[in-house]
Amino acid sequence: MAERKPEVIHDPKELQSRLAELRKQGKKIGLVPTMGALHYGHLSLAIAAKEENDISVVSIFVNPKQFAPNEDFDKYPRILEKDLDLLEQIGVDFAFVPSSSDMYPVGFDANVHVGGVSEILEGSFRPTHFDGVATVVLKLFLITGADTAYFGQKDFQQVAVVRKMVRDLNVPIDIVSCPIIREKDGLALSSRNRYLSEEERKSALILYEALGQAEFMIHSGTRNAAAVKAELRRMIEAVPDAEIDYIEIADPASLIEMENIAGNVVVLLAVRIGKTRLIDNMIVQPK
Ligand code: AMP
C-alpha cells in the first residue's frame, strides 16, 4: 500500500499561506496536534483526520511551554524520521514540524489561561501545563485554520480544556475526541511507555486493572464514589513502584468531582510508576 510522503513544513507562515490557499479552493482541513514519537493512538487520530477531511495535517512539536522545569522535556523521545514513515503509511498530507524559535520567537509573551476545568486534577499537579497546551493549540488552530481538530480521550481533561477554550474564545473549529487505543493487555498507548523498565511495564498495568475494578463496582451497584476510590487506592498502593497522584470520579462534562454516582461518570487516574507519570481514564455508565 504505497502512499505519498507527507510534505514537511517547518515555517508557520508557509503552512499558514499554503493552507489558506487550499481553504480558498473549498478544501476541508483536519488537524492532529502531537508531540511526535507516534504510536497507533496518534495514528488513529490521523486516520480520522484523513477520512473526514480533504487535507490532513499532523503537527509534531515537543512544546516546551507545557513541561515544567522538573519534567521530561529534555529526554522526551524525538524520532522524526520514523514518525514521517508512519504518517506516510496513512497518507497524511502535511507534517508541520516547527522549531521552538519558530513557535516562540524572541519576545513571545502571550499566554492562554483557560481557567475553570484547567485548574483541577492535572492542573493542580502541573500548574503551568494547560496554559502551555492552550497556548500552543490556539496557535496551531490559527496557523492551520483547520475546520476540525482531533484529540485523544486518553488526555480526557485536555479535551475539556480545549473545548472550553474554543467556546470561550469563539474559535471557529470543531473538536473531535477519539477513543483510547490500548495494548492487548489494556495499557493505554503513550509515548512515555518507552521509559518503563520490564518490571515497571508490569506494574503499569494496574491503571487499567483499577479502571476495570471501578467499572465492575459501579456496574454491581456501588453508588458511593468514595468507596470506589478507596478500593482503587488500596489496589494501586499494593503495586511495587506505584505512587498515586490522583484518583477521581467526576462528571464527564464538567470534570467536577461526584460523591454519588447517578449518571455517566469518568474515572480518572494519574499514577507514577517509578519515574514515569502515567494517566488513564474510563467513562462508566451505571447499569
Ligand atoms: P501527545 O503526542 O502525547 O501530545 O498526544 C497527541 C494526541 O494523541 C493527543 O490528543 C492525545 O490524547 C492522543 N493520544 C495519545 N495517546 C493516545 C491513545 N493511546 N489513544 C488515543 N489517543 C491518544
mmCIF file of C-alpha atoms and ligand atoms in Angstrom:
data_model
loop_
_atom_site.group_PDB
_atom_site.id
_atom_site.type_symbol
_atom_site.label_atom_id
_atom_site.label_comp_id
_atom_site.label_asym_id
_atom_site.label_seq_id
_atom_site.Cartn_x
_atom_site.Cartn_y
_atom_site.Cartn_z
ATOM 1 C CA MET A 1 0.000 0.000 0.000
ATOM 2 C CA ALA A 2 2.245 2.804 -1.260
ATOM 3 C CA GLU A 3 1.192 6.216 -0.002
ATOM 4 C CA ARG A 4 2.752 9.608 -0.589
ATOM 5 C CA LYS A 5 5.199 11.036 1.921
ATOM 6 C CA PRO A 6 3.678 13.902 3.882
ATOM 7 C CA GLU A 7 5.007 17.282 2.830
ATOM 8 C CA VAL A 8 7.115 18.509 5.741
ATOM 9 C CA ILE A 9 6.748 22.202 6.556
ATOM 10 C CA HIS A 10 8.755 23.882 9.299
ATOM 11 C CA ASP A 11 7.793 27.526 8.884
ATOM 12 C CA PRO A 12 4.416 28.527 10.434
ATOM 13 C CA LYS A 13 3.930 31.342 7.890
ATOM 14 C CA GLU A 14 4.489 28.975 4.982
ATOM 15 C CA LEU A 15 1.958 26.462 6.326
ATOM 16 C CA GLN A 16 -0.493 29.279 7.024
ATOM 17 C CA SER A 17 -0.385 30.553 3.453
ATOM 18 C CA ARG A 18 -0.418 27.074 1.866
ATOM 19 C CA LEU A 19 -3.486 26.067 3.852
ATOM 20 C CA ALA A 20 -5.218 29.433 3.290
ATOM 21 C CA GLU A 21 -4.882 28.779 -0.446
ATOM 22 C CA LEU A 22 -6.371 25.289 -0.093
ATOM 23 C CA ARG A 23 -9.229 26.623 2.040
ATOM 24 C CA LYS A 24 -9.998 29.163 -0.709
ATOM 25 C CA GLN A 25 -10.408 26.207 -3.051
ATOM 26 C CA GLY A 26 -13.045 24.867 -0.645
ATOM 27 C CA LYS A 27 -10.893 22.125 0.891
ATOM 28 C CA LYS A 28 -11.727 20.953 4.412
ATOM 29 C CA ILE A 29 -8.735 20.729 6.713
ATOM 30 C CA GLY A 30 -8.289 18.284 9.597
ATOM 31 C CA LEU A 31 -5.570 18.847 12.206
ATOM 32 C CA VAL A 32 -3.952 16.417 14.661
ATOM 33 C CA PRO A 33 -1.659 18.092 17.205
ATOM 34 C CA THR A 34 1.048 15.757 18.574
ATOM 35 C CA MET A 35 4.444 15.817 20.225
ATOM 36 C CA GLY A 36 5.749 13.040 17.966
ATOM 37 C CA ALA A 37 7.111 9.606 18.960
ATOM 38 C CA LEU A 38 3.994 8.462 17.187
ATOM 39 C CA HIS A 39 2.154 5.272 18.059
ATOM 40 C CA TYR A 40 -1.130 3.819 16.943
ATOM 41 C CA GLY A 41 -3.018 6.123 19.351
ATOM 42 C CA HIS A 42 -1.773 9.128 17.366
ATOM 43 C CA LEU A 43 -2.282 7.320 14.072
ATOM 44 C CA SER A 44 -5.926 6.604 14.881
ATOM 45 C CA LEU A 45 -6.439 10.375 15.070
ATOM 46 C CA ALA A 46 -4.560 10.890 11.795
ATOM 47 C CA ILE A 47 -6.727 8.244 10.117
ATOM 48 C CA ALA A 48 -9.889 10.041 11.294
ATOM 49 C CA ALA A 49 -8.499 13.392 10.084
ATOM 50 C CA LYS A 50 -7.704 11.905 6.696
ATOM 51 C CA GLU A 51 -11.035 10.131 6.312
ATOM 52 C CA GLU A 52 -13.155 13.103 7.309
ATOM 53 C CA ASN A 53 -11.313 15.921 5.501
ATOM 54 C CA ASP A 54 -9.780 16.819 2.128
ATOM 55 C CA ILE A 55 -6.460 17.762 3.670
ATOM 56 C CA SER A 56 -4.892 16.208 6.781
ATOM 57 C CA VAL A 57 -2.225 17.939 8.847
ATOM 58 C CA VAL A 58 -0.292 16.361 11.712
ATOM 59 C CA SER A 59 1.833 18.687 13.806
ATOM 60 C CA ILE A 60 4.880 17.322 15.584
ATOM 61 C CA PHE A 61 6.184 19.711 18.201
ATOM 62 C CA VAL A 62 7.543 18.933 21.656
ATOM 63 C CA ASN A 63 6.073 22.044 23.210
ATOM 64 C CA PRO A 64 8.441 23.409 25.877
ATOM 65 C CA LYS A 65 5.671 25.537 27.405
ATOM 66 C CA GLN A 66 3.689 22.544 28.600
ATOM 67 C CA PHE A 67 6.581 20.997 30.538
ATOM 68 C CA ALA A 68 7.594 22.230 33.998
ATOM 69 C CA PRO A 69 11.366 22.561 34.639
ATOM 70 C CA ASN A 70 11.455 19.273 36.600
ATOM 71 C CA GLU A 71 9.638 17.306 33.865
ATOM 72 C CA ASP A 72 10.900 15.213 30.938
ATOM 73 C CA PHE A 73 11.211 17.838 28.172
ATOM 74 C CA ASP A 74 14.905 17.076 27.522
ATOM 75 C CA LYS A 75 14.512 13.316 27.395
ATOM 76 C CA TYR A 76 11.141 13.291 25.573
ATOM 77 C CA PRO A 77 11.642 10.933 22.571
ATOM 78 C CA ARG A 78 12.299 12.686 19.245
ATOM 79 C CA ILE A 79 12.258 10.282 16.297
ATOM 80 C CA LEU A 80 11.124 12.393 13.371
ATOM 81 C CA GLU A 81 12.141 10.089 10.500
ATOM 82 C CA LYS A 82 10.245 7.173 11.992
ATOM 83 C CA ASP A 83 7.245 9.415 12.619
ATOM 84 C CA LEU A 84 7.236 10.558 8.995
ATOM 85 C CA ASP A 85 7.374 6.932 7.800
ATOM 86 C CA LEU A 86 4.265 6.171 9.856
ATOM 87 C CA LEU A 87 2.439 9.241 8.532
ATOM 88 C CA GLU A 88 3.371 8.178 5.014
ATOM 89 C CA GLN A 89 1.654 4.816 5.566
ATOM 90 C CA ILE A 90 -1.559 6.661 6.397
ATOM 91 C CA GLY A 91 -1.230 9.170 3.579
ATOM 92 C CA VAL A 92 -1.228 12.320 5.728
ATOM 93 C CA ASP A 93 -0.789 15.400 3.502
ATOM 94 C CA PHE A 94 1.262 17.741 5.685
ATOM 95 C CA ALA A 95 3.577 17.229 8.655
ATOM 96 C CA PHE A 96 4.083 20.541 10.448
ATOM 97 C CA VAL A 97 7.386 20.389 12.316
ATOM 98 C CA PRO A 98 8.224 23.832 13.668
ATOM 99 C CA SER A 99 11.225 24.634 15.848
ATOM 100 C CA SER A 100 10.781 26.231 19.269
ATOM 101 C CA SER A 101 12.028 29.546 17.904
ATOM 102 C CA ASP A 102 9.512 29.353 15.030
ATOM 103 C CA MET A 103 6.677 28.967 17.538
ATOM 104 C CA TYR A 104 8.068 31.198 20.271
ATOM 105 C CA PRO A 105 10.281 33.849 18.678
ATOM 106 C CA VAL A 106 12.291 36.202 20.894
ATOM 107 C CA GLY A 107 9.851 38.498 22.699
ATOM 108 C CA PHE A 108 6.981 35.987 22.733
ATOM 109 C CA ASP A 109 4.910 36.746 25.842
ATOM 110 C CA ALA A 110 1.361 35.600 25.094
ATOM 111 C CA ASN A 111 -0.246 33.054 27.380
ATOM 112 C CA VAL A 112 -3.663 31.424 27.092
ATOM 113 C CA HIS A 113 -5.120 30.645 30.506
ATOM 114 C CA VAL A 114 -8.432 28.863 30.160
ATOM 115 C CA GLY A 115 -9.368 28.829 33.880
ATOM 116 C CA GLY A 116 -12.074 26.545 35.262
ATOM 117 C CA VAL A 117 -11.514 22.964 34.213
ATOM 118 C CA SER A 118 -7.798 23.627 33.573
ATOM 119 C CA GLU A 119 -7.156 24.292 37.261
ATOM 120 C CA ILE A 120 -8.139 20.941 38.800
ATOM 121 C CA LEU A 121 -6.648 17.384 38.598
ATOM 122 C CA GLU A 122 -3.705 17.615 36.129
ATOM 123 C CA GLY A 123 -3.834 21.386 36.655
ATOM 124 C CA SER A 124 -3.148 21.043 40.384
ATOM 125 C CA PHE A 125 -0.214 18.684 39.875
ATOM 126 C CA ARG A 126 1.131 20.510 36.806
ATOM 127 C CA PRO A 127 0.101 24.146 37.358
ATOM 128 C CA THR A 128 1.586 25.568 34.136
ATOM 129 C CA HIS A 129 0.746 22.589 31.914
ATOM 130 C CA PHE A 130 -2.622 23.600 30.474
ATOM 131 C CA ASP A 131 -1.533 27.198 29.818
ATOM 132 C CA GLY A 132 1.217 25.687 27.670
ATOM 133 C CA VAL A 133 -1.217 23.333 25.955
ATOM 134 C CA ALA A 134 -3.855 26.023 25.317
ATOM 135 C CA THR A 135 -1.271 28.494 24.015
ATOM 136 C CA VAL A 136 0.246 26.071 21.521
ATOM 137 C CA VAL A 137 -3.098 24.573 20.474
ATOM 138 C CA LEU A 138 -4.602 28.005 19.795
ATOM 139 C CA LYS A 139 -1.528 28.887 17.723
ATOM 140 C CA LEU A 140 -1.930 25.627 15.762
ATOM 141 C CA PHE A 141 -5.626 26.385 15.178
ATOM 142 C CA LEU A 142 -4.771 29.872 13.884
ATOM 143 C CA ILE A 143 -1.826 28.726 11.757
ATOM 144 C CA THR A 144 -3.789 25.948 10.073
ATOM 145 C CA GLY A 145 -7.294 27.458 10.068
ATOM 146 C CA ALA A 146 -8.419 23.838 10.401
ATOM 147 C CA ASP A 147 -12.120 23.004 10.243
ATOM 148 C CA THR A 148 -11.748 20.122 12.685
ATOM 149 C CA ALA A 149 -9.086 19.123 15.218
ATOM 150 C CA TYR A 150 -8.722 15.588 16.567
ATOM 151 C CA PHE A 151 -7.693 14.784 20.150
ATOM 152 C CA GLY A 152 -7.485 11.543 22.118
ATOM 153 C CA GLN A 153 -9.799 10.702 25.002
ATOM 154 C CA LYS A 154 -6.603 9.403 26.615
ATOM 155 C CA ASP A 155 -5.968 13.024 27.689
ATOM 156 C CA PHE A 156 -9.550 13.472 28.846
ATOM 157 C CA GLN A 157 -9.010 16.748 30.680
ATOM 158 C CA GLN A 158 -7.026 18.193 27.779
ATOM 159 C CA VAL A 159 -10.058 17.738 25.510
ATOM 160 C CA ALA A 160 -12.238 19.505 28.103
ATOM 161 C CA VAL A 161 -9.750 22.394 28.325
ATOM 162 C CA VAL A 162 -9.529 22.721 24.531
ATOM 163 C CA ARG A 163 -13.325 22.628 24.187
ATOM 164 C CA LYS A 164 -13.683 25.365 26.805
ATOM 165 C CA MET A 165 -11.040 27.498 25.097
ATOM 166 C CA VAL A 166 -12.828 27.131 21.765
ATOM 167 C CA ARG A 167 -16.178 28.014 23.345
ATOM 168 C CA ASP A 168 -14.912 30.927 25.455
ATOM 169 C CA LEU A 169 -12.898 32.493 22.624
ATOM 170 C CA ASN A 170 -15.285 31.669 19.738
ATOM 171 C CA VAL A 171 -12.596 29.789 17.839
ATOM 172 C CA PRO A 172 -14.216 28.538 14.609
ATOM 173 C CA ILE A 173 -13.204 24.884 14.796
ATOM 174 C CA ASP A 174 -14.869 21.562 15.652
ATOM 175 C CA ILE A 175 -13.202 19.393 18.278
ATOM 176 C CA VAL A 176 -13.432 15.622 17.910
ATOM 177 C CA SER A 177 -12.453 13.265 20.743
ATOM 178 C CA CYS A 178 -11.282 9.797 19.621
ATOM 179 C CA PRO A 179 -11.287 6.584 21.727
ATOM 180 C CA ILE A 180 -8.288 5.445 23.777
ATOM 181 C CA ILE A 181 -6.114 2.939 21.939
ATOM 182 C CA ARG A 182 -4.665 0.263 24.224
ATOM 183 C CA GLU A 183 -2.130 -2.530 24.088
ATOM 184 C CA LYS A 184 -3.626 -6.052 24.076
ATOM 185 C CA ASP A 185 -3.228 -6.258 27.851
ATOM 186 C CA GLY A 186 -5.004 -2.920 28.384
ATOM 187 C CA LEU A 187 -2.120 -0.475 28.899
ATOM 188 C CA ALA A 188 -3.045 2.773 27.118
ATOM 189 C CA LEU A 189 -0.528 3.572 24.384
ATOM 190 C CA SER A 190 1.679 6.519 25.341
ATOM 191 C CA SER A 191 4.969 7.894 24.091
ATOM 192 C CA ARG A 192 6.091 7.753 27.736
ATOM 193 C CA ASN A 193 5.596 3.953 27.988
ATOM 194 C CA ARG A 194 9.037 3.543 26.435
ATOM 195 C CA TYR A 195 10.558 4.909 29.667
ATOM 196 C CA LEU A 196 9.255 1.869 31.590
ATOM 197 C CA SER A 197 11.593 -0.994 32.549
ATOM 198 C CA GLU A 198 10.302 -4.520 32.104
ATOM 199 C CA GLU A 199 9.232 -4.665 35.759
ATOM 200 C CA GLU A 200 7.642 -1.231 35.628
ATOM 201 C CA ARG A 201 5.743 -2.200 32.474
ATOM 202 C CA LYS A 202 4.087 -4.964 34.525
ATOM 203 C CA SER A 203 3.299 -2.542 37.358
ATOM 204 C CA ALA A 204 1.832 -0.058 34.849
ATOM 205 C CA LEU A 205 -0.991 -2.487 34.102
ATOM 206 C CA ILE A 206 -2.512 -1.520 37.448
ATOM 207 C CA LEU A 207 -4.029 1.589 35.865
ATOM 208 C CA TYR A 208 -6.230 -0.421 33.516
ATOM 209 C CA GLU A 209 -6.956 -3.012 36.190
ATOM 210 C CA ALA A 210 -8.062 -0.279 38.588
ATOM 211 C CA LEU A 211 -10.325 1.275 35.947
ATOM 212 C CA GLY A 212 -11.820 -2.163 35.314
ATOM 213 C CA GLN A 213 -12.439 -2.581 39.044
ATOM 214 C CA ALA A 214 -14.181 0.815 39.192
ATOM 215 C CA GLU A 215 -16.383 -0.235 36.292
ATOM 216 C CA PHE A 216 -17.149 -3.546 37.984
ATOM 217 C CA MET A 217 -18.093 -1.878 41.276
ATOM 218 C CA ILE A 218 -20.302 0.723 39.612
ATOM 219 C CA HIS A 219 -21.985 -1.896 37.454
ATOM 220 C CA SER A 220 -22.543 -4.011 40.573
ATOM 221 C CA GLY A 221 -24.449 -1.159 42.182
ATOM 222 C CA THR A 222 -21.894 0.843 44.201
ATOM 223 C CA ARG A 223 -23.018 4.467 44.092
ATOM 224 C CA ASN A 224 -20.686 5.897 46.710
ATOM 225 C CA ALA A 225 -17.695 7.343 44.835
ATOM 226 C CA ALA A 226 -15.546 7.407 47.990
ATOM 227 C CA ALA A 227 -15.938 3.625 48.347
ATOM 228 C CA VAL A 228 -14.799 3.064 44.744
ATOM 229 C CA LYS A 229 -11.844 5.424 45.139
ATOM 230 C CA ALA A 230 -10.791 3.744 48.411
ATOM 231 C CA GLU A 231 -10.748 0.328 46.717
ATOM 232 C CA LEU A 232 -8.721 1.666 43.773
ATOM 233 C CA ARG A 233 -6.272 3.312 46.176
ATOM 234 C CA ARG A 234 -5.847 0.016 48.021
ATOM 235 C CA MET A 235 -5.185 -1.853 44.756
ATOM 236 C CA ILE A 236 -2.700 0.676 43.390
ATOM 237 C CA GLU A 237 -0.822 1.110 46.663
ATOM 238 C CA ALA A 238 -0.174 -2.650 46.707
ATOM 239 C CA VAL A 239 1.830 -2.451 43.467
ATOM 240 C CA PRO A 240 5.614 -2.006 43.593
ATOM 241 C CA ASP A 241 6.863 1.354 42.253
ATOM 242 C CA ALA A 242 3.339 2.825 42.001
ATOM 243 C CA GLU A 243 2.637 6.254 43.571
ATOM 244 C CA ILE A 244 -0.786 7.817 43.188
ATOM 245 C CA ASP A 245 -1.113 11.467 42.150
ATOM 246 C CA TYR A 246 -4.892 11.319 41.995
ATOM 247 C CA ILE A 247 -7.888 9.017 41.658
ATOM 248 C CA GLU A 248 -11.055 10.892 40.750
ATOM 249 C CA ILE A 249 -14.627 10.150 39.804
ATOM 250 C CA ALA A 250 -16.148 13.110 38.028
ATOM 251 C CA ASP A 251 -18.908 14.377 35.804
ATOM 252 C CA PRO A 252 -17.619 13.801 32.233
ATOM 253 C CA ALA A 253 -18.728 17.242 31.001
ATOM 254 C CA SER A 254 -17.517 19.497 33.832
ATOM 255 C CA LEU A 255 -14.957 17.174 35.470
ATOM 256 C CA ILE A 256 -16.437 18.208 38.797
ATOM 257 C CA GLU A 257 -15.987 15.538 41.468
ATOM 258 C CA MET A 258 -19.073 13.382 42.125
ATOM 259 C CA GLU A 259 -19.942 11.964 45.514
ATOM 260 C CA ASN A 260 -22.906 9.902 44.410
ATOM 261 C CA ILE A 261 -22.738 8.092 41.112
ATOM 262 C CA ALA A 262 -26.022 8.842 39.363
ATOM 263 C CA GLY A 263 -25.427 9.140 35.607
ATOM 264 C CA ASN A 264 -22.313 8.598 33.485
ATOM 265 C CA VAL A 265 -19.034 9.264 35.240
ATOM 266 C CA VAL A 266 -15.429 9.412 34.180
ATOM 267 C CA VAL A 267 -12.885 7.674 36.381
ATOM 268 C CA LEU A 268 -9.527 9.435 36.077
ATOM 269 C CA LEU A 269 -6.142 8.214 37.295
ATOM 270 C CA ALA A 270 -2.669 9.695 37.437
ATOM 271 C CA VAL A 271 -0.069 7.296 38.804
ATOM 272 C CA ARG A 272 3.699 7.463 38.852
ATOM 273 C CA ILE A 273 5.388 4.166 38.057
ATOM 274 C CA GLY A 274 8.964 4.711 39.178
ATOM 275 C CA LYS A 275 9.894 7.988 37.480
ATOM 276 C CA THR A 276 7.260 7.718 34.739
ATOM 277 C CA ARG A 277 3.962 9.510 35.231
ATOM 278 C CA LEU A 278 1.017 7.799 33.518
ATOM 279 C CA ILE A 279 -2.592 8.918 33.139
ATOM 280 C CA ASP A 280 -5.624 6.919 32.086
ATOM 281 C CA ASN A 281 -9.391 7.145 32.317
ATOM 282 C CA MET A 282 -12.631 5.357 31.562
ATOM 283 C CA ILE A 283 -16.210 6.508 31.134
ATOM 284 C CA VAL A 284 -18.570 4.311 33.123
ATOM 285 C CA GLN A 285 -22.312 4.140 32.693
ATOM 286 C CA PRO A 286 -24.173 2.843 35.737
ATOM 287 C CA LYS A 287 -26.451 -0.030 34.724
HETATM 288 P P1 AMP B 1 0.813 13.696 22.566
HETATM 289 O O1 AMP B 1 1.785 13.448 21.462
HETATM 290 O O2 AMP B 1 1.047 12.886 23.789
HETATM 291 O O3 AMP B 1 0.644 15.182 22.868
HETATM 292 O O4 AMP B 1 -0.602 13.209 22.026
HETATM 293 C C1 AMP B 1 -1.147 13.749 20.864
HETATM 294 C C2 AMP B 1 -2.594 13.341 20.753
HETATM 295 O O5 AMP B 1 -2.681 11.913 20.692
HETATM 296 C C3 AMP B 1 -3.424 13.781 21.961
HETATM 297 O O6 AMP B 1 -4.698 14.260 21.524
HETATM 298 C C4 AMP B 1 -3.550 12.504 22.743
HETATM 299 O O7 AMP B 1 -4.710 12.453 23.558
HETATM 300 C C5 AMP B 1 -3.627 11.482 21.644
HETATM 301 N N1 AMP B 1 -3.271 10.160 22.168
HETATM 302 C C6 AMP B 1 -2.161 9.825 22.871
HETATM 303 N N2 AMP B 1 -2.219 8.529 23.257
HETATM 304 C C7 AMP B 1 -3.392 8.041 22.786
HETATM 305 C C8 AMP B 1 -4.036 6.772 22.860
HETATM 306 N N3 AMP B 1 -3.485 5.737 23.498
HETATM 307 N N4 AMP B 1 -5.230 6.622 22.261
HETATM 308 C C9 AMP B 1 -5.814 7.668 21.621
HETATM 309 N N5 AMP B 1 -5.267 8.890 21.511
HETATM 310 C C10 AMP B 1 -4.067 9.079 22.091
#
